[in-house]
Amino acid sequence: MRKKIVAGNWKMNNNKRETAELIQALKPLNFSTDLRVMVAPAFTHLVQAEELTQGSRIEVLAQNMNAAESGAFTGEISAAMLSSIGIQKVILGHSERRAYYNETDASLKGKVTTALSHDMEIVFCFGEELDQRKSGSHFEVVKTQLETALFDLSPEQWSKIILAYEPVWAIGTGETASPEQAQEMHAYIRSLIASKYDQTLADSISILYGGSIKPANASAIFSQSDVDGGLIGGAALKAEDFSAIIQSA
Ligand code: PEP
């Protein structure tokens, strides 16, 4: 059965010392064996994070990677580089990457293929923008995002996929989808996977919600039957808040 997951995306925050302090503060936390906890520090701190989390159940993931195996891509990081430092998980398709670095579902398909060829687990982010929600096209948008980037995968490859539904209008805005809105979309996503593949596969996929989750709203969202945890931005930067969110899952 699918596990619950709480993952913190630290984005371009925290220097080396701050990263170490945050990890040390999270390490003593006790959480259920049914729950996975992940943190995504900046590339520069991944080696340190990997070392510091040894002996704990905190998992480290990268925030991005390039689709190419290697070559003339100044400033980029490959899957092989991540693998070589023990990082076997990556966030792909975050809305900030889509908005500021022109990532599209088609280009993300290339990243997904490369990550899977390196046996990496992927937290795949997607979700509609505010105008799409307002015009009622959010279900269609999400369907296209998933179909384009992921629906060519084999059932076996799906064992490496964690979905993160993140309505763009709720990211870093303080605006959260209501628990009912989250549940409605997550159930829809699961039904899409069931129609394309089958119900057993659909039931095995962890679907996280992301968008202004805080200690105060986490348990209401996490208690929805098709919400399997969250991808947390701002509130993952404070050990106290992130710990409280983990305890709510
Ligand atoms: C995110 O960036 O994935 C996110 C969910 O951010 P926040 O929690 O700050 O809205």
mmCIF file of C-alpha atoms and ligand atoms in Angstrom:
data_model
loop_
_atom_site.group_PDB
_atom_site.id
_atom_site.type_symbol
_atom_site.label_atom_id
_atom_site.label_comp_id
_atom_site.label_asym_id
_atom_site.label_seq_id
_atom_site.Cartn_x
_atom_site.Cartn_y
_atom_site.Cartn_z
ATOM 1 C CA MET A 1 0.000 0.000 0.000
ATOM 2 C CA ARG A 2 1.167 3.512 -0.691
ATOM 3 C CA LYS A 3 3.055 5.398 1.988
ATOM 4 C CA LYS A 4 2.466 8.875 3.291
ATOM 5 C CA ILE A 5 5.255 11.295 2.487
ATOM 6 C CA VAL A 6 6.134 14.728 3.810
ATOM 7 C CA ALA A 7 8.822 16.422 1.738
ATOM 8 C CA GLY A 8 10.403 19.816 2.382
ATOM 9 C CA ASN A 9 11.574 21.817 -0.613
ATOM 10 C CA TRP A 10 14.113 24.295 0.721
ATOM 11 C CA LYS A 11 14.508 26.014 -2.667
ATOM 12 C CA MET A 12 17.339 28.591 -2.863
ATOM 13 C CA ASN A 13 17.466 29.051 0.909
ATOM 14 C CA ASN A 14 19.890 28.128 3.696
ATOM 15 C CA ASN A 15 23.666 28.358 3.622
ATOM 16 C CA LYS A 16 25.841 25.415 4.623
ATOM 17 C CA ARG A 17 25.557 26.065 8.367
ATOM 18 C CA GLU A 18 21.800 26.679 8.239
ATOM 19 C CA THR A 19 21.277 23.498 6.242
ATOM 20 C CA ALA A 20 23.240 21.487 8.818
ATOM 21 C CA GLU A 21 21.342 23.081 11.711
ATOM 22 C CA LEU A 22 17.974 22.323 10.155
ATOM 23 C CA ILE A 23 18.894 18.702 9.537
ATOM 24 C CA GLN A 24 20.238 18.307 13.079
ATOM 25 C CA ALA A 25 17.005 19.753 14.463
ATOM 26 C CA LEU A 26 14.899 17.307 12.433
ATOM 27 C CA LYS A 27 16.977 14.210 13.086
ATOM 28 C CA PRO A 28 15.661 13.345 16.593
ATOM 29 C CA LEU A 29 12.075 13.377 15.322
ATOM 30 C CA ASN A 30 10.153 10.139 15.728
ATOM 31 C CA PHE A 31 7.655 9.380 13.023
ATOM 32 C CA SER A 32 5.601 6.389 11.970
ATOM 33 C CA THR A 33 7.167 3.694 9.795
ATOM 34 C CA ASP A 34 4.281 4.306 7.369
ATOM 35 C CA LEU A 35 5.590 7.799 6.764
ATOM 36 C CA ARG A 36 8.559 8.915 4.673
ATOM 37 C CA VAL A 37 10.197 12.271 5.370
ATOM 38 C CA MET A 38 12.325 13.950 2.705
ATOM 39 C CA VAL A 39 14.254 17.192 2.462
ATOM 40 C CA ALA A 40 15.511 18.913 -0.684
ATOM 41 C CA PRO A 41 18.465 21.208 0.061
ATOM 42 C CA ALA A 42 20.340 23.214 -2.563
ATOM 43 C CA PHE A 43 22.754 21.305 -4.815
ATOM 44 C CA THR A 44 25.754 22.723 -2.933
ATOM 45 C CA HIS A 45 24.618 21.116 0.321
ATOM 46 C CA LEU A 46 23.511 17.707 -0.917
ATOM 47 C CA VAL A 47 26.749 15.927 0.035
ATOM 48 C CA GLN A 48 26.610 17.366 3.528
ATOM 49 C CA ALA A 49 22.901 16.552 3.852
ATOM 50 C CA GLU A 50 23.463 12.992 2.719
ATOM 51 C CA GLU A 51 26.215 12.579 5.329
ATOM 52 C CA LEU A 52 24.263 14.212 8.153
ATOM 53 C CA THR A 53 21.137 12.134 7.562
ATOM 54 C CA GLN A 54 23.007 8.813 7.688
ATOM 55 C CA GLY A 55 21.528 6.678 10.449
ATOM 56 C CA SER A 56 18.226 8.580 10.367
ATOM 57 C CA ARG A 57 15.073 7.971 8.299
ATOM 58 C CA ILE A 58 15.264 11.413 6.690
ATOM 59 C CA GLU A 59 15.734 11.062 2.934
ATOM 60 C CA VAL A 60 17.512 13.628 0.780
ATOM 61 C CA LEU A 61 16.369 14.618 -2.678
ATOM 62 C CA ALA A 62 17.557 17.093 -5.300
ATOM 63 C CA GLN A 63 15.394 19.980 -6.473
ATOM 64 C CA ASN A 64 16.103 19.512 -10.176
ATOM 65 C CA MET A 65 18.420 17.894 -12.720
ATOM 66 C CA ASN A 66 19.200 18.120 -16.421
ATOM 67 C CA ALA A 67 17.783 15.663 -18.952
ATOM 68 C CA ALA A 68 21.128 15.177 -20.701
ATOM 69 C CA GLU A 69 23.620 12.568 -19.571
ATOM 70 C CA SER A 70 26.562 15.001 -19.699
ATOM 71 C CA GLY A 71 28.041 17.687 -21.933
ATOM 72 C CA ALA A 72 28.170 21.385 -22.613
ATOM 73 C CA PHE A 73 25.376 22.589 -20.315
ATOM 74 C CA THR A 74 27.058 25.210 -18.165
ATOM 75 C CA GLY A 75 25.651 25.391 -14.671
ATOM 76 C CA GLU A 76 23.635 22.211 -14.913
ATOM 77 C CA ILE A 77 23.670 19.013 -12.841
ATOM 78 C CA SER A 78 23.162 15.520 -14.261
ATOM 79 C CA ALA A 79 21.471 12.430 -12.864
ATOM 80 C CA ALA A 80 24.836 10.640 -12.858
ATOM 81 C CA MET A 81 26.332 13.419 -10.719
ATOM 82 C CA LEU A 82 23.506 13.075 -8.206
ATOM 83 C CA SER A 83 23.809 9.302 -8.192
ATOM 84 C CA SER A 84 27.547 9.551 -7.610
ATOM 85 C CA ILE A 85 26.926 11.316 -4.282
ATOM 86 C CA GLY A 86 24.199 8.895 -3.239
ATOM 87 C CA ILE A 87 21.203 11.001 -4.244
ATOM 88 C CA GLN A 88 18.591 8.782 -5.907
ATOM 89 C CA LYS A 89 15.590 11.104 -5.703
ATOM 90 C CA VAL A 90 14.703 14.312 -7.486
ATOM 91 C CA ILE A 91 11.894 16.854 -7.699
ATOM 92 C CA LEU A 92 10.912 17.507 -11.313
ATOM 93 C CA GLY A 93 8.485 20.022 -12.769
ATOM 94 C CA HIS A 94 8.161 22.398 -9.850
ATOM 95 C CA SER A 95 5.998 25.357 -10.892
ATOM 96 C CA GLU A 96 8.911 27.745 -10.295
ATOM 97 C CA ARG A 97 11.019 25.765 -12.762
ATOM 98 C CA ARG A 98 8.116 25.815 -15.220
ATOM 99 C CA ALA A 99 7.555 29.569 -14.779
ATOM 100 C CA TYR A 100 11.139 30.881 -14.620
ATOM 101 C CA TYR A 101 13.086 28.299 -16.630
ATOM 102 C CA ASN A 102 10.535 27.447 -19.300
ATOM 103 C CA GLU A 103 10.133 23.824 -18.334
ATOM 104 C CA THR A 104 7.235 22.214 -20.169
ATOM 105 C CA ASP A 105 5.556 18.844 -19.867
ATOM 106 C CA ALA A 106 7.329 17.823 -23.070
ATOM 107 C CA SER A 107 10.770 18.808 -21.749
ATOM 108 C CA LEU A 108 9.961 17.249 -18.388
ATOM 109 C CA LYS A 109 9.235 13.973 -20.126
ATOM 110 C CA GLY A 110 12.931 13.942 -21.108
ATOM 111 C CA LYS A 111 14.000 14.550 -17.518
ATOM 112 C CA VAL A 112 11.688 11.802 -16.279
ATOM 113 C CA THR A 113 13.168 9.356 -18.801
ATOM 114 C CA THR A 114 16.726 10.197 -17.759
ATOM 115 C CA ALA A 115 15.974 10.052 -14.039
ATOM 116 C CA LEU A 116 14.316 6.650 -14.423
ATOM 117 C CA SER A 117 17.238 5.335 -16.454
ATOM 118 C CA HIS A 118 19.375 6.149 -13.403
ATOM 119 C CA ASP A 119 16.911 4.338 -11.155
ATOM 120 C CA MET A 120 15.929 7.573 -9.451
ATOM 121 C CA GLU A 121 12.690 8.200 -7.642
ATOM 122 C CA ILE A 122 10.833 11.275 -8.891
ATOM 123 C CA VAL A 123 8.570 13.720 -7.092
ATOM 124 C CA PHE A 124 6.706 15.034 -10.131
ATOM 125 C CA CYS A 125 5.015 18.419 -9.602
ATOM 126 C CA PHE A 126 2.119 19.752 -11.620
ATOM 127 C CA GLY A 127 -0.995 21.844 -11.115
ATOM 128 C CA GLU A 128 -3.115 24.549 -12.631
ATOM 129 C CA GLU A 129 -2.712 28.338 -12.555
ATOM 130 C CA LEU A 130 -5.277 30.680 -11.015
ATOM 131 C CA ASP A 131 -6.961 31.670 -14.301
ATOM 132 C CA GLN A 132 -7.296 28.008 -15.232
ATOM 133 C CA ARG A 133 -8.966 27.248 -11.899
ATOM 134 C CA LYS A 134 -11.259 30.269 -12.323
ATOM 135 C CA SER A 135 -12.264 29.244 -15.836
ATOM 136 C CA GLY A 136 -12.961 25.683 -14.687
ATOM 137 C CA SER A 137 -10.282 24.105 -16.902
ATOM 138 C CA HIS A 138 -8.179 22.817 -13.982
ATOM 139 C CA PHE A 139 -9.094 19.160 -14.470
ATOM 140 C CA GLU A 140 -8.262 19.320 -18.180
ATOM 141 C CA VAL A 141 -4.948 21.101 -17.457
ATOM 142 C CA VAL A 142 -3.878 18.480 -14.922
ATOM 143 C CA LYS A 143 -4.921 15.668 -17.260
ATOM 144 C CA THR A 144 -2.782 17.082 -20.079
ATOM 145 C CA GLN A 145 0.205 17.587 -17.763
ATOM 146 C CA LEU A 146 0.096 13.975 -16.606
ATOM 147 C CA GLU A 147 -0.650 12.519 -20.027
ATOM 148 C CA THR A 148 2.202 14.396 -21.683
ATOM 149 C CA ALA A 149 4.890 13.763 -19.103
ATOM 150 C CA LEU A 150 4.015 10.426 -17.523
ATOM 151 C CA PHE A 151 1.403 8.361 -19.322
ATOM 152 C CA ASP A 152 3.956 6.696 -21.610
ATOM 153 C CA LEU A 153 5.594 5.063 -18.604
ATOM 154 C CA SER A 154 5.272 1.352 -17.972
ATOM 155 C CA PRO A 155 3.500 0.171 -14.809
ATOM 156 C CA GLU A 156 6.928 -0.887 -13.450
ATOM 157 C CA GLN A 157 8.316 2.608 -13.982
ATOM 158 C CA TRP A 158 5.430 4.067 -11.972
ATOM 159 C CA SER A 159 6.889 2.455 -8.854
ATOM 160 C CA LYS A 160 9.446 5.297 -8.980
ATOM 161 C CA ILE A 161 6.875 8.095 -9.319
ATOM 162 C CA ILE A 162 5.499 10.234 -6.493
ATOM 163 C CA LEU A 163 2.982 12.831 -7.642
ATOM 164 C CA ALA A 164 2.766 16.301 -6.122
ATOM 165 C CA TYR A 165 -0.356 18.229 -7.057
ATOM 166 C CA GLU A 166 0.512 21.871 -6.476
ATOM 167 C CA PRO A 167 -2.036 24.422 -7.652
ATOM 168 C CA VAL A 168 0.166 27.339 -8.682
ATOM 169 C CA TRP A 169 -2.199 29.851 -7.067
ATOM 170 C CA ALA A 170 -1.522 28.243 -3.681
ATOM 171 C CA ILE A 171 2.274 28.154 -3.782
ATOM 172 C CA GLY A 172 3.954 30.675 -1.522
ATOM 173 C CA THR A 173 0.798 32.798 -1.539
ATOM 174 C CA GLY A 174 -0.726 31.834 1.801
ATOM 175 C CA GLU A 175 -3.751 30.727 -0.221
ATOM 176 C CA THR A 176 -4.420 27.014 0.339
ATOM 177 C CA ALA A 177 -6.738 24.731 -1.552
ATOM 178 C CA SER A 178 -9.477 23.660 0.826
ATOM 179 C CA PRO A 179 -9.264 20.039 1.990
ATOM 180 C CA GLU A 180 -12.286 19.351 -0.249
ATOM 181 C CA GLN A 181 -10.637 20.958 -3.294
ATOM 182 C CA ALA A 182 -7.477 18.934 -2.675
ATOM 183 C CA GLN A 183 -9.433 15.692 -2.226
ATOM 184 C CA GLU A 184 -11.519 16.348 -5.350
ATOM 185 C CA MET A 185 -8.420 16.814 -7.514
ATOM 186 C CA HIS A 186 -6.472 13.947 -5.938
ATOM 187 C CA ALA A 187 -9.396 11.558 -6.480
ATOM 188 C CA TYR A 188 -9.580 12.753 -10.091
ATOM 189 C CA ILE A 189 -5.822 12.160 -10.568
ATOM 190 C CA ARG A 190 -6.151 8.667 -9.157
ATOM 191 C CA SER A 191 -9.088 7.976 -11.472
ATOM 192 C CA LEU A 192 -7.008 9.095 -14.469
ATOM 193 C CA ILE A 193 -4.269 6.632 -13.550
ATOM 194 C CA ALA A 194 -6.845 3.900 -13.000
ATOM 195 C CA SER A 195 -8.353 4.451 -16.468
ATOM 196 C CA LYS A 196 -4.988 4.579 -18.203
ATOM 197 C CA TYR A 197 -3.478 1.675 -16.223
ATOM 198 C CA ASP A 198 -5.560 -0.025 -13.523
ATOM 199 C CA GLN A 199 -6.970 0.545 -10.041
ATOM 200 C CA THR A 200 -4.208 -1.421 -8.306
ATOM 201 C CA LEU A 201 -1.547 0.814 -9.806
ATOM 202 C CA ALA A 202 -3.601 3.937 -9.083
ATOM 203 C CA ASP A 203 -3.983 2.888 -5.455
ATOM 204 C CA SER A 204 -0.239 2.350 -5.101
ATOM 205 C CA ILE A 205 0.760 5.902 -6.070
ATOM 206 C CA SER A 206 1.420 8.490 -3.363
ATOM 207 C CA ILE A 207 -0.192 11.773 -4.360
ATOM 208 C CA LEU A 208 1.079 14.715 -2.299
ATOM 209 C CA TYR A 209 -0.556 18.114 -2.011
ATOM 210 C CA GLY A 210 1.570 21.248 -2.076
ATOM 211 C CA GLY A 211 0.623 24.878 -1.571
ATOM 212 C CA SER A 212 0.895 26.910 1.629
ATOM 213 C CA ILE A 213 0.699 23.949 3.996
ATOM 214 C CA LYS A 214 1.331 25.062 7.561
ATOM 215 C CA PRO A 215 1.021 23.400 10.963
ATOM 216 C CA ALA A 216 -2.463 24.920 11.262
ATOM 217 C CA ASN A 217 -3.921 23.407 8.083
ATOM 218 C CA ALA A 218 -1.809 20.268 7.591
ATOM 219 C CA SER A 219 -3.938 17.702 9.387
ATOM 220 C CA ALA A 220 -7.189 18.772 7.672
ATOM 221 C CA ILE A 221 -5.553 18.330 4.274
ATOM 222 C CA PHE A 222 -3.639 15.157 5.144
ATOM 223 C CA SER A 223 -6.769 13.494 6.503
ATOM 224 C CA GLN A 224 -8.367 13.424 3.044
ATOM 225 C CA SER A 225 -8.480 9.883 1.719
ATOM 226 C CA ASP A 226 -6.614 10.547 -1.527
ATOM 227 C CA VAL A 227 -4.048 12.960 -0.058
ATOM 228 C CA ASP A 228 -0.926 11.037 0.871
ATOM 229 C CA GLY A 229 1.063 13.836 2.469
ATOM 230 C CA GLY A 230 2.559 17.069 1.248
ATOM 231 C CA LEU A 231 5.323 18.932 -0.489
ATOM 232 C CA ILE A 232 6.138 21.863 1.766
ATOM 233 C CA GLY A 233 7.944 25.072 0.807
ATOM 234 C CA GLY A 234 8.047 27.994 3.229
ATOM 235 C CA ALA A 235 7.007 26.071 6.329
ATOM 236 C CA ALA A 236 9.769 23.498 5.741
ATOM 237 C CA LEU A 237 12.390 26.135 6.504
ATOM 238 C CA LYS A 238 11.551 26.239 10.204
ATOM 239 C CA ALA A 239 12.311 23.050 12.124
ATOM 240 C CA GLU A 240 9.432 23.631 14.506
ATOM 241 C CA ASP A 241 6.839 24.117 11.764
ATOM 242 C CA PHE A 242 8.141 21.310 9.580
ATOM 243 C CA SER A 243 8.207 18.947 12.579
ATOM 244 C CA ALA A 244 4.606 19.855 13.427
ATOM 245 C CA ILE A 245 3.569 19.177 9.828
ATOM 246 C CA ILE A 246 5.357 15.808 9.896
ATOM 247 C CA GLN A 247 3.529 14.926 13.107
ATOM 248 C CA SER A 248 0.200 15.801 11.424
ATOM 249 C CA ALA A 249 0.698 13.275 8.622
HETATM 250 C C1 PEP B 1 6.307 24.517 -2.991
HETATM 251 O O1 PEP B 1 7.077 25.378 -3.376
HETATM 252 O O2 PEP B 1 6.339 23.369 -3.478
HETATM 253 C C2 PEP B 1 5.336 24.892 -1.976
HETATM 254 C C3 PEP B 1 4.335 24.085 -1.741
HETATM 255 O O3 PEP B 1 5.575 26.089 -1.355
HETATM 256 P P1 PEP B 1 4.731 26.715 -0.136
HETATM 257 O O4 PEP B 1 4.529 25.601 0.851
HETATM 258 O O5 PEP B 1 5.601 27.792 0.395
HETATM 259 O O6 PEP B 1 3.455 27.205 -0.715
#
